[in-house]
mmCIF file of C-alpha atoms and ligand atoms in Angstrom:
data_model
loop_
_atom_site.group_PDB
_atom_site.id
_atom_site.type_symbol
_atom_site.label_atom_id
_atom_site.label_comp_id
_atom_site.label_asym_id
_atom_site.label_seq_id
_atom_site.Cartn_x
_atom_site.Cartn_y
_atom_site.Cartn_z
ATOM 1 C CA MET A 30 -29.516 15.996 47.078
ATOM 2 C CA THR A 31 -27.033 18.778 48.021
ATOM 3 C CA GLY A 32 -23.219 18.545 48.522
ATOM 4 C CA ARG A 33 -22.700 16.573 45.225
ATOM 5 C CA LEU A 34 -19.462 18.581 44.671
ATOM 6 C CA GLU A 35 -18.421 18.996 48.349
ATOM 7 C CA ASN A 36 -14.495 19.462 48.585
ATOM 8 C CA LYS A 37 -14.202 20.060 44.883
ATOM 9 C CA VAL A 38 -12.327 22.936 43.281
ATOM 10 C CA ALA A 39 -13.641 23.782 40.005
ATOM 11 C CA ILE A 40 -12.627 26.251 37.388
ATOM 12 C CA ILE A 41 -15.445 27.402 34.857
ATOM 13 C CA THR A 42 -14.727 29.455 31.692
ATOM 14 C CA GLY A 43 -16.915 31.801 30.119
ATOM 15 C CA ALA A 44 -18.954 31.896 33.359
ATOM 16 C CA ALA A 45 -20.232 35.571 33.361
ATOM 17 C CA MET A 46 -23.204 34.579 31.548
ATOM 18 C CA GLY A 47 -25.252 32.005 29.859
ATOM 19 C CA LEU A 48 -24.529 28.330 30.485
ATOM 20 C CA GLY A 49 -21.245 28.968 32.219
ATOM 21 C CA ALA A 50 -23.144 31.100 34.827
ATOM 22 C CA ALA A 51 -25.657 28.435 35.351
ATOM 23 C CA ASP A 52 -23.052 25.773 35.898
ATOM 24 C CA ALA A 53 -21.061 28.170 38.375
ATOM 25 C CA THR A 54 -24.338 29.025 40.201
ATOM 26 C CA LEU A 55 -25.312 25.112 40.556
ATOM 27 C CA PHE A 56 -21.874 24.208 41.222
ATOM 28 C CA ALA A 57 -21.387 26.609 44.182
ATOM 29 C CA LYS A 58 -25.026 25.358 45.609
ATOM 30 C CA GLU A 59 -23.573 21.826 45.482
ATOM 31 C CA GLY A 60 -20.709 22.856 47.632
ATOM 32 C CA ALA A 61 -17.673 23.235 45.181
ATOM 33 C CA LYS A 62 -15.282 26.070 45.501
ATOM 34 C CA VAL A 63 -15.742 27.694 42.166
ATOM 35 C CA ILE A 64 -13.237 29.827 40.125
ATOM 36 C CA LEU A 65 -15.415 31.680 37.317
ATOM 37 C CA THR A 66 -13.335 33.154 34.546
ATOM 38 C CA ASP A 67 -14.413 35.277 31.629
ATOM 39 C CA VAL A 68 -13.233 38.355 29.435
ATOM 40 C CA ALA A 69 -16.557 39.950 30.788
ATOM 41 C CA ALA A 70 -15.094 41.204 33.892
ATOM 42 C CA ASP A 71 -18.085 43.244 35.478
ATOM 43 C CA LYS A 72 -20.594 40.535 35.142
ATOM 44 C CA GLY A 73 -18.231 37.747 36.114
ATOM 45 C CA GLN A 74 -17.216 39.572 39.455
ATOM 46 C CA GLU A 75 -20.856 40.382 40.203
ATOM 47 C CA LEU A 76 -21.932 36.698 39.882
ATOM 48 C CA ALA A 77 -18.816 35.381 41.809
ATOM 49 C CA ASP A 78 -19.802 37.797 44.655
ATOM 50 C CA LYS A 79 -23.497 36.685 44.617
ATOM 51 C CA ILE A 80 -22.687 33.081 44.688
ATOM 52 C CA GLY A 81 -19.769 33.107 47.211
ATOM 53 C CA ALA A 82 -17.013 32.266 44.419
ATOM 54 C CA THR A 83 -13.892 33.823 43.089
ATOM 55 C CA PHE A 84 -13.595 35.688 39.776
ATOM 56 C CA MET A 85 -10.419 35.709 37.682
ATOM 57 C CA GLN A 86 -10.281 37.708 34.344
ATOM 58 C CA GLN A 87 -9.224 35.542 31.459
ATOM 59 C CA ASP A 88 -9.130 35.426 27.712
ATOM 60 C CA VAL A 89 -9.169 31.884 27.077
ATOM 61 C CA THR A 90 -6.995 32.230 23.787
ATOM 62 C CA ASP A 91 -3.982 33.574 25.975
ATOM 63 C CA GLU A 92 -1.765 30.546 26.791
ATOM 64 C CA GLU A 93 -0.010 32.418 29.479
ATOM 65 C CA ARG A 94 -2.983 33.458 31.221
ATOM 66 C CA TRP A 95 -4.062 29.874 31.475
ATOM 67 C CA LYS A 96 -0.857 28.806 33.440
ATOM 68 C CA GLU A 97 -1.627 31.784 35.905
ATOM 69 C CA ILE A 98 -5.222 30.928 36.269
ATOM 70 C CA ILE A 99 -4.429 27.392 37.252
ATOM 71 C CA SER A 100 -1.575 28.095 39.676
ATOM 72 C CA ASP A 101 -3.539 30.855 41.350
ATOM 73 C CA THR A 102 -6.283 28.397 41.757
ATOM 74 C CA VAL A 103 -3.972 26.148 43.317
ATOM 75 C CA ASN A 104 -2.464 28.770 45.437
ATOM 76 C CA LEU A 105 -5.984 29.764 46.661
ATOM 77 C CA HIS A 106 -7.626 26.353 47.221
ATOM 78 C CA GLY A 107 -4.760 23.723 47.267
ATOM 79 C CA LYS A 108 -5.734 21.743 44.210
ATOM 80 C CA LEU A 109 -7.933 21.556 41.089
ATOM 81 C CA ASP A 110 -10.599 18.899 40.639
ATOM 82 C CA VAL A 111 -12.810 20.040 37.661
ATOM 83 C CA LEU A 112 -12.544 22.273 34.757
ATOM 84 C CA VAL A 113 -15.321 23.200 32.560
ATOM 85 C CA ASN A 114 -14.052 24.547 29.174
ATOM 86 C CA ASN A 115 -17.278 26.417 28.308
ATOM 87 C CA ALA A 116 -16.251 29.785 26.987
ATOM 88 C CA GLY A 117 -17.438 30.258 23.410
ATOM 89 C CA ILE A 118 -18.525 32.568 20.643
ATOM 90 C CA VAL A 119 -20.853 32.113 17.451
ATOM 91 C CA GLU A 120 -19.592 33.864 14.150
ATOM 92 C CA VAL A 121 -22.225 33.345 11.650
ATOM 93 C CA GLY A 122 -21.040 32.396 8.117
ATOM 94 C CA ASP A 123 -21.369 29.495 5.495
ATOM 95 C CA PRO A 124 -18.514 27.763 3.890
ATOM 96 C CA GLU A 125 -18.319 30.415 1.238
ATOM 97 C CA ASN A 126 -18.836 33.724 3.159
ATOM 98 C CA GLN A 127 -17.116 32.982 6.490
ATOM 99 C CA THR A 128 -14.219 35.033 6.771
ATOM 100 C CA THR A 129 -10.721 33.903 7.459
ATOM 101 C CA GLU A 130 -10.769 36.273 10.493
ATOM 102 C CA GLU A 131 -14.070 34.715 11.981
ATOM 103 C CA TYR A 132 -12.721 31.113 11.087
ATOM 104 C CA ARG A 133 -9.492 31.738 13.162
ATOM 105 C CA LYS A 134 -11.267 33.586 16.216
ATOM 106 C CA THR A 135 -13.753 30.707 16.440
ATOM 107 C CA MET A 136 -11.104 28.113 16.306
ATOM 108 C CA ALA A 137 -9.014 30.075 18.937
ATOM 109 C CA VAL A 138 -11.862 30.693 21.452
ATOM 110 C CA HIS A 139 -13.159 27.198 21.217
ATOM 111 C CA MET A 140 -10.413 24.735 20.257
ATOM 112 C CA ASP A 141 -7.190 26.608 21.331
ATOM 113 C CA SER A 142 -8.657 27.270 24.587
ATOM 114 C CA THR A 143 -9.719 23.482 24.982
ATOM 115 C CA PHE A 144 -6.066 22.535 24.414
ATOM 116 C CA PHE A 145 -4.729 24.863 26.788
ATOM 117 C CA GLY A 146 -6.992 23.946 29.570
ATOM 118 C CA CYS A 147 -6.500 20.317 29.173
ATOM 119 C CA LYS A 148 -2.688 20.632 28.758
ATOM 120 C CA TYR A 149 -2.275 22.749 31.864
ATOM 121 C CA SER A 150 -5.050 21.182 34.200
ATOM 122 C CA ILE A 151 -4.245 17.393 33.557
ATOM 123 C CA PRO A 152 -0.937 17.423 35.609
ATOM 124 C CA VAL A 153 -2.397 19.538 38.373
ATOM 125 C CA MET A 154 -5.404 17.271 38.718
ATOM 126 C CA ALA A 155 -3.280 14.255 38.537
ATOM 127 C CA GLU A 156 -1.276 15.370 41.507
ATOM 128 C CA SER A 157 -4.227 15.259 43.767
ATOM 129 C CA GLY A 158 -5.283 11.851 42.552
ATOM 130 C CA GLY A 159 -7.506 12.911 39.501
ATOM 131 C CA GLY A 160 -10.195 15.147 38.203
ATOM 132 C CA SER A 161 -12.722 15.880 35.543
ATOM 133 C CA ILE A 162 -12.593 18.000 32.522
ATOM 134 C CA VAL A 163 -15.929 18.818 30.831
ATOM 135 C CA ASN A 164 -15.513 20.275 27.382
ATOM 136 C CA MET A 165 -18.692 22.198 25.979
ATOM 137 C CA CYS A 166 -19.334 20.781 22.669
ATOM 138 C CA SER A 167 -22.466 21.032 20.586
ATOM 139 C CA ILE A 168 -24.715 19.231 18.272
ATOM 140 C CA ALA A 169 -22.884 21.215 15.528
ATOM 141 C CA SER A 170 -20.188 18.445 16.137
ATOM 142 C CA VAL A 171 -22.400 16.009 14.701
ATOM 143 C CA GLN A 172 -24.692 17.987 12.305
ATOM 144 C CA GLY A 173 -23.944 20.100 9.337
ATOM 145 C CA GLU A 174 -25.264 23.525 10.587
ATOM 146 C CA SER A 175 -23.942 25.391 7.386
ATOM 147 C CA TYR A 176 -24.744 28.925 8.494
ATOM 148 C CA VAL A 177 -22.208 28.635 11.442
ATOM 149 C CA ALA A 178 -19.494 26.577 9.296
ATOM 150 C CA ALA A 179 -16.279 27.531 11.464
ATOM 151 C CA TYR A 180 -18.306 26.657 14.662
ATOM 152 C CA CYS A 181 -18.935 23.223 13.203
ATOM 153 C CA ALA A 182 -15.365 22.650 12.680
ATOM 154 C CA ALA A 183 -14.369 24.006 16.137
ATOM 155 C CA LYS A 184 -16.975 21.842 17.923
ATOM 156 C CA GLY A 185 -15.979 18.692 15.759
ATOM 157 C CA ALA A 186 -12.359 19.187 16.827
ATOM 158 C CA ILE A 187 -13.226 19.570 20.496
ATOM 159 C CA GLU A 188 -15.277 16.195 20.344
ATOM 160 C CA ALA A 189 -12.240 14.435 18.908
ATOM 161 C CA TYR A 190 -9.817 16.119 21.267
ATOM 162 C CA THR A 191 -12.014 15.138 24.227
ATOM 163 C CA ARG A 192 -11.561 11.343 22.990
ATOM 164 C CA ALA A 193 -7.864 11.619 22.890
ATOM 165 C CA VAL A 194 -7.479 13.437 26.143
ATOM 166 C CA ALA A 195 -10.034 10.710 27.825
ATOM 167 C CA VAL A 196 -7.683 7.903 26.405
ATOM 168 C CA HIS A 197 -4.521 9.531 27.265
ATOM 169 C CA CYS A 198 -5.653 9.818 30.914
ATOM 170 C CA GLY A 199 -6.944 6.418 31.042
ATOM 171 C CA LEU A 200 -3.478 4.986 29.836
ATOM 172 C CA LYS A 201 -1.832 7.013 32.250
ATOM 173 C CA LYS A 202 -4.261 5.862 35.149
ATOM 174 C CA ASN A 203 -3.962 9.546 36.435
ATOM 175 C CA GLY A 204 -7.394 9.425 37.513
ATOM 176 C CA VAL A 205 -8.396 12.436 35.168
ATOM 177 C CA ARG A 206 -11.621 11.960 33.034
ATOM 178 C CA CYS A 207 -12.559 14.021 30.132
ATOM 179 C CA ASN A 208 -16.113 14.113 28.626
ATOM 180 C CA SER A 209 -17.960 16.397 26.299
ATOM 181 C CA ILE A 210 -21.449 17.887 26.591
ATOM 182 C CA HIS A 211 -23.458 18.543 23.241
ATOM 183 C CA PRO A 212 -26.319 20.955 23.920
ATOM 184 C CA SER A 213 -28.614 22.773 21.578
ATOM 185 C CA GLY A 214 -31.289 25.406 21.390
ATOM 186 C CA ILE A 215 -30.622 26.571 25.002
ATOM 187 C CA ILE A 216 -31.544 30.260 25.270
ATOM 188 C CA THR A 217 -28.606 32.276 26.483
ATOM 189 C CA PRO A 218 -26.902 35.447 24.958
ATOM 190 C CA MET A 219 -25.216 33.605 22.378
ATOM 191 C CA VAL A 220 -28.160 31.944 20.998
ATOM 192 C CA GLU A 221 -30.138 35.135 21.130
ATOM 193 C CA SER A 222 -27.635 36.956 18.987
ATOM 194 C CA VAL A 223 -27.910 34.364 16.088
ATOM 195 C CA PRO A 224 -30.965 35.811 14.354
ATOM 196 C CA GLU A 225 -29.520 39.315 14.086
ATOM 197 C CA LYS A 226 -26.210 38.059 12.864
ATOM 198 C CA MET A 227 -27.896 35.806 10.296
ATOM 199 C CA GLU A 228 -29.905 38.957 9.045
ATOM 200 C CA ALA A 229 -26.639 40.800 8.614
ATOM 201 C CA LYS A 230 -24.723 38.263 7.025
ATOM 202 C CA PHE A 231 -27.444 36.333 4.908
ATOM 203 C CA GLY A 232 -30.376 38.796 4.841
ATOM 204 C CA GLY A 233 -32.541 36.494 6.762
ATOM 205 C CA ALA A 234 -32.538 32.885 8.069
ATOM 206 C CA PRO A 235 -31.216 30.346 5.595
ATOM 207 C CA ASN A 236 -33.635 27.429 4.967
ATOM 208 C CA GLN A 237 -32.432 25.319 7.714
ATOM 209 C CA ASP A 238 -33.485 24.870 11.443
ATOM 210 C CA ALA A 239 -32.236 27.761 13.383
ATOM 211 C CA PRO A 240 -30.569 26.959 16.738
ATOM 212 C CA ALA A 241 -33.227 28.321 18.715
ATOM 213 C CA SER A 242 -36.197 26.288 17.148
ATOM 214 C CA LYS A 243 -36.540 24.068 20.070
ATOM 215 C CA GLN A 244 -35.586 25.815 23.410
ATOM 216 C CA GLY A 245 -34.362 24.496 26.634
ATOM 217 C CA GLU A 246 -32.852 26.622 29.741
ATOM 218 C CA PRO A 247 -29.408 26.718 30.960
ATOM 219 C CA ASN A 248 -29.748 24.605 34.034
ATOM 220 C CA ASP A 249 -30.709 21.648 31.434
ATOM 221 C CA ILE A 250 -27.069 21.793 30.660
ATOM 222 C CA ALA A 251 -25.879 22.599 34.295
ATOM 223 C CA TYR A 252 -27.278 19.369 35.835
ATOM 224 C CA ALA A 253 -25.152 17.302 33.053
ATOM 225 C CA ALA A 254 -22.148 19.317 33.774
ATOM 226 C CA LEU A 255 -22.882 18.686 37.453
ATOM 227 C CA TYR A 256 -23.006 14.937 37.040
ATOM 228 C CA LEU A 257 -19.945 14.859 34.857
ATOM 229 C CA ALA A 258 -17.911 16.867 37.317
ATOM 230 C CA SER A 259 -19.032 14.775 40.438
ATOM 231 C CA ASP A 260 -17.744 11.272 41.406
ATOM 232 C CA GLU A 261 -21.187 10.063 40.493
ATOM 233 C CA SER A 262 -19.742 9.799 36.956
ATOM 234 C CA LYS A 263 -16.413 7.956 37.945
ATOM 235 C CA PHE A 264 -17.010 5.552 35.110
ATOM 236 C CA MET A 265 -17.586 8.120 32.447
ATOM 237 C CA ASN A 266 -14.496 8.805 30.354
ATOM 238 C CA GLY A 267 -14.490 9.887 26.742
ATOM 239 C CA ALA A 268 -18.132 10.193 26.414
ATOM 240 C CA GLN A 269 -20.338 12.502 24.307
ATOM 241 C CA LEU A 270 -23.431 13.425 26.352
ATOM 242 C CA ARG A 271 -26.085 14.996 24.102
ATOM 243 C CA VAL A 272 -28.563 17.092 25.823
ATOM 244 C CA ASP A 273 -30.645 18.440 22.865
ATOM 245 C CA ASN A 274 -34.226 17.078 23.341
ATOM 246 C CA ALA A 275 -33.705 14.593 20.351
ATOM 247 C CA MET A 276 -32.824 17.481 18.053
ATOM 248 C CA SER A 277 -29.642 15.598 16.736
ATOM 249 C CA VAL A 278 -31.360 12.280 16.416
ATOM 250 C CA ALA A 279 -34.610 13.350 15.000
ATOM 251 C CA SER A 280 -35.515 12.658 11.183
ATOM 252 C CA GLY A 281 -38.325 15.043 10.061
ATOM 253 C CA SER A 282 -40.730 16.336 12.625
ATOM 254 C CA MET A 283 -39.778 17.087 16.150
ATOM 255 C CA PRO A 284 -41.829 16.491 19.222
ATOM 256 C CA GLU A 285 -43.035 19.560 20.680
HETATM 257 P P1 NAD B 310 -22.902 32.933 26.041
HETATM 258 O O1 NAD B 310 -22.560 33.773 24.867
HETATM 259 O O2 NAD B 310 -24.206 33.211 26.597
HETATM 260 O O3 NAD B 310 -21.764 32.870 27.008
HETATM 261 C C1 NAD B 310 -20.324 32.650 26.531
HETATM 262 C C2 NAD B 310 -19.470 33.213 27.627
HETATM 263 O O4 NAD B 310 -18.037 33.162 27.126
HETATM 264 C C3 NAD B 310 -19.785 34.662 27.713
HETATM 265 O O5 NAD B 310 -19.687 35.071 29.301
HETATM 266 C C4 NAD B 310 -18.608 35.342 27.194
HETATM 267 O O6 NAD B 310 -18.038 36.576 27.608
HETATM 268 C C5 NAD B 310 -17.538 34.280 27.232
HETATM 269 N N1 NAD B 310 -16.221 34.322 26.377
HETATM 270 C C6 NAD B 310 -16.421 34.549 24.867
HETATM 271 N N2 NAD B 310 -15.182 34.679 24.473
HETATM 272 C C7 NAD B 310 -14.344 34.400 25.616
HETATM 273 C C8 NAD B 310 -12.773 34.431 25.682
HETATM 274 N N3 NAD B 310 -12.041 34.616 24.592
HETATM 275 N N4 NAD B 310 -12.306 34.194 26.875
HETATM 276 C C9 NAD B 310 -12.968 33.985 27.848
HETATM 277 N N5 NAD B 310 -14.523 34.014 27.880
HETATM 278 C C10 NAD B 310 -14.992 34.356 26.764
HETATM 279 O O7 NAD B 310 -22.842 31.452 25.307
HETATM 280 P P2 NAD B 310 -23.430 30.100 25.692
HETATM 281 O O8 NAD B 310 -24.796 29.658 24.903
HETATM 282 O O9 NAD B 310 -23.668 30.180 27.425
HETATM 283 O O10 NAD B 310 -22.436 29.285 25.478
HETATM 284 C C11 NAD B 310 -21.670 28.566 26.336
HETATM 285 C C12 NAD B 310 -20.901 27.242 25.601
HETATM 286 O O11 NAD B 310 -21.877 26.305 25.314
HETATM 287 C C13 NAD B 310 -20.250 27.608 24.296
HETATM 288 O O12 NAD B 310 -18.945 26.699 24.174
HETATM 289 C C14 NAD B 310 -21.030 27.212 23.393
HETATM 290 O O13 NAD B 310 -20.559 27.017 21.995
HETATM 291 C C15 NAD B 310 -21.602 25.854 23.853
HETATM 292 N N6 NAD B 310 -22.925 25.689 23.460
HETATM 293 C C16 NAD B 310 -24.193 26.583 23.725
HETATM 294 C C17 NAD B 310 -25.382 26.093 23.109
HETATM 295 C C18 NAD B 310 -26.882 26.807 23.503
HETATM 296 O O14 NAD B 310 -27.825 26.303 23.192
HETATM 297 N N7 NAD B 310 -26.538 27.754 24.291
HETATM 298 C C19 NAD B 310 -25.365 24.935 22.314
HETATM 299 C C20 NAD B 310 -24.563 24.293 21.873
HETATM 300 C C21 NAD B 310 -23.242 24.738 22.448
#
């Protein structure tokens, strides 16, 4: 099937590479008018040109830039239907050696950005009858991944915030839905960077499953995002969609 996002206008943050790039590519293929945003301007622009989309440079921790991105999107396409809060970083550190700077940066890139994105997109989506916000979470929101402690905190906060946004919009009957996706072990630049960062901080991998022990591909997540972005999921609001090949529910050995 194609055209699952026909007539939809979608902003995807952190779309220059990894999961955001896969979302952007699939959304454009399914008929959406896509706005890719990222701090990485060259890669973002290159992908936007390739898939027939628009690139806007954005640091998602900058509140003023969020207002500009959303108003520039409405000026360009007349409305906003979908926001994927996807941009992210991983700073390796356990509860004792994670630095305050790493903790604050992690919370800012993940949670502050989700707060700004929801805050400024809800009224704009509501104006045209509704929309879908997809927050990229992680199984780190439900599992204790001690070697990325601040990352767990940020993802836990995003999961909780997603529910608050969903209920708020439901009570307002504004047509806006908000759900979270919880991936694990999808090979992207972020996941590939983890072993080296662990070596630097811990002198090797701690005795715990590494994020890349089971591997998926970016489109495994992009199809989940596509479903949540489309009207096919019109009855989904406040849900946590785990896309992790049973990683977060397994006790003991995992299927290969
Ligand atoms: P990635 O590193 O491949 O891509 C992240 C993108 O975000 C990059 O393009 C980067 O430039 C951008 N970015 C970073 N900081 C930014 C900022 N301040 N402003 C704007 N853009 C910024 O990572 P990924 O694996 O594709 O992760 C995407 C999302 O999925 C993240 O929120 C991540 O936490 C989440 N996630 C990924 C996995 C996985 O297995 N890959 C698992 C769980 C959750």
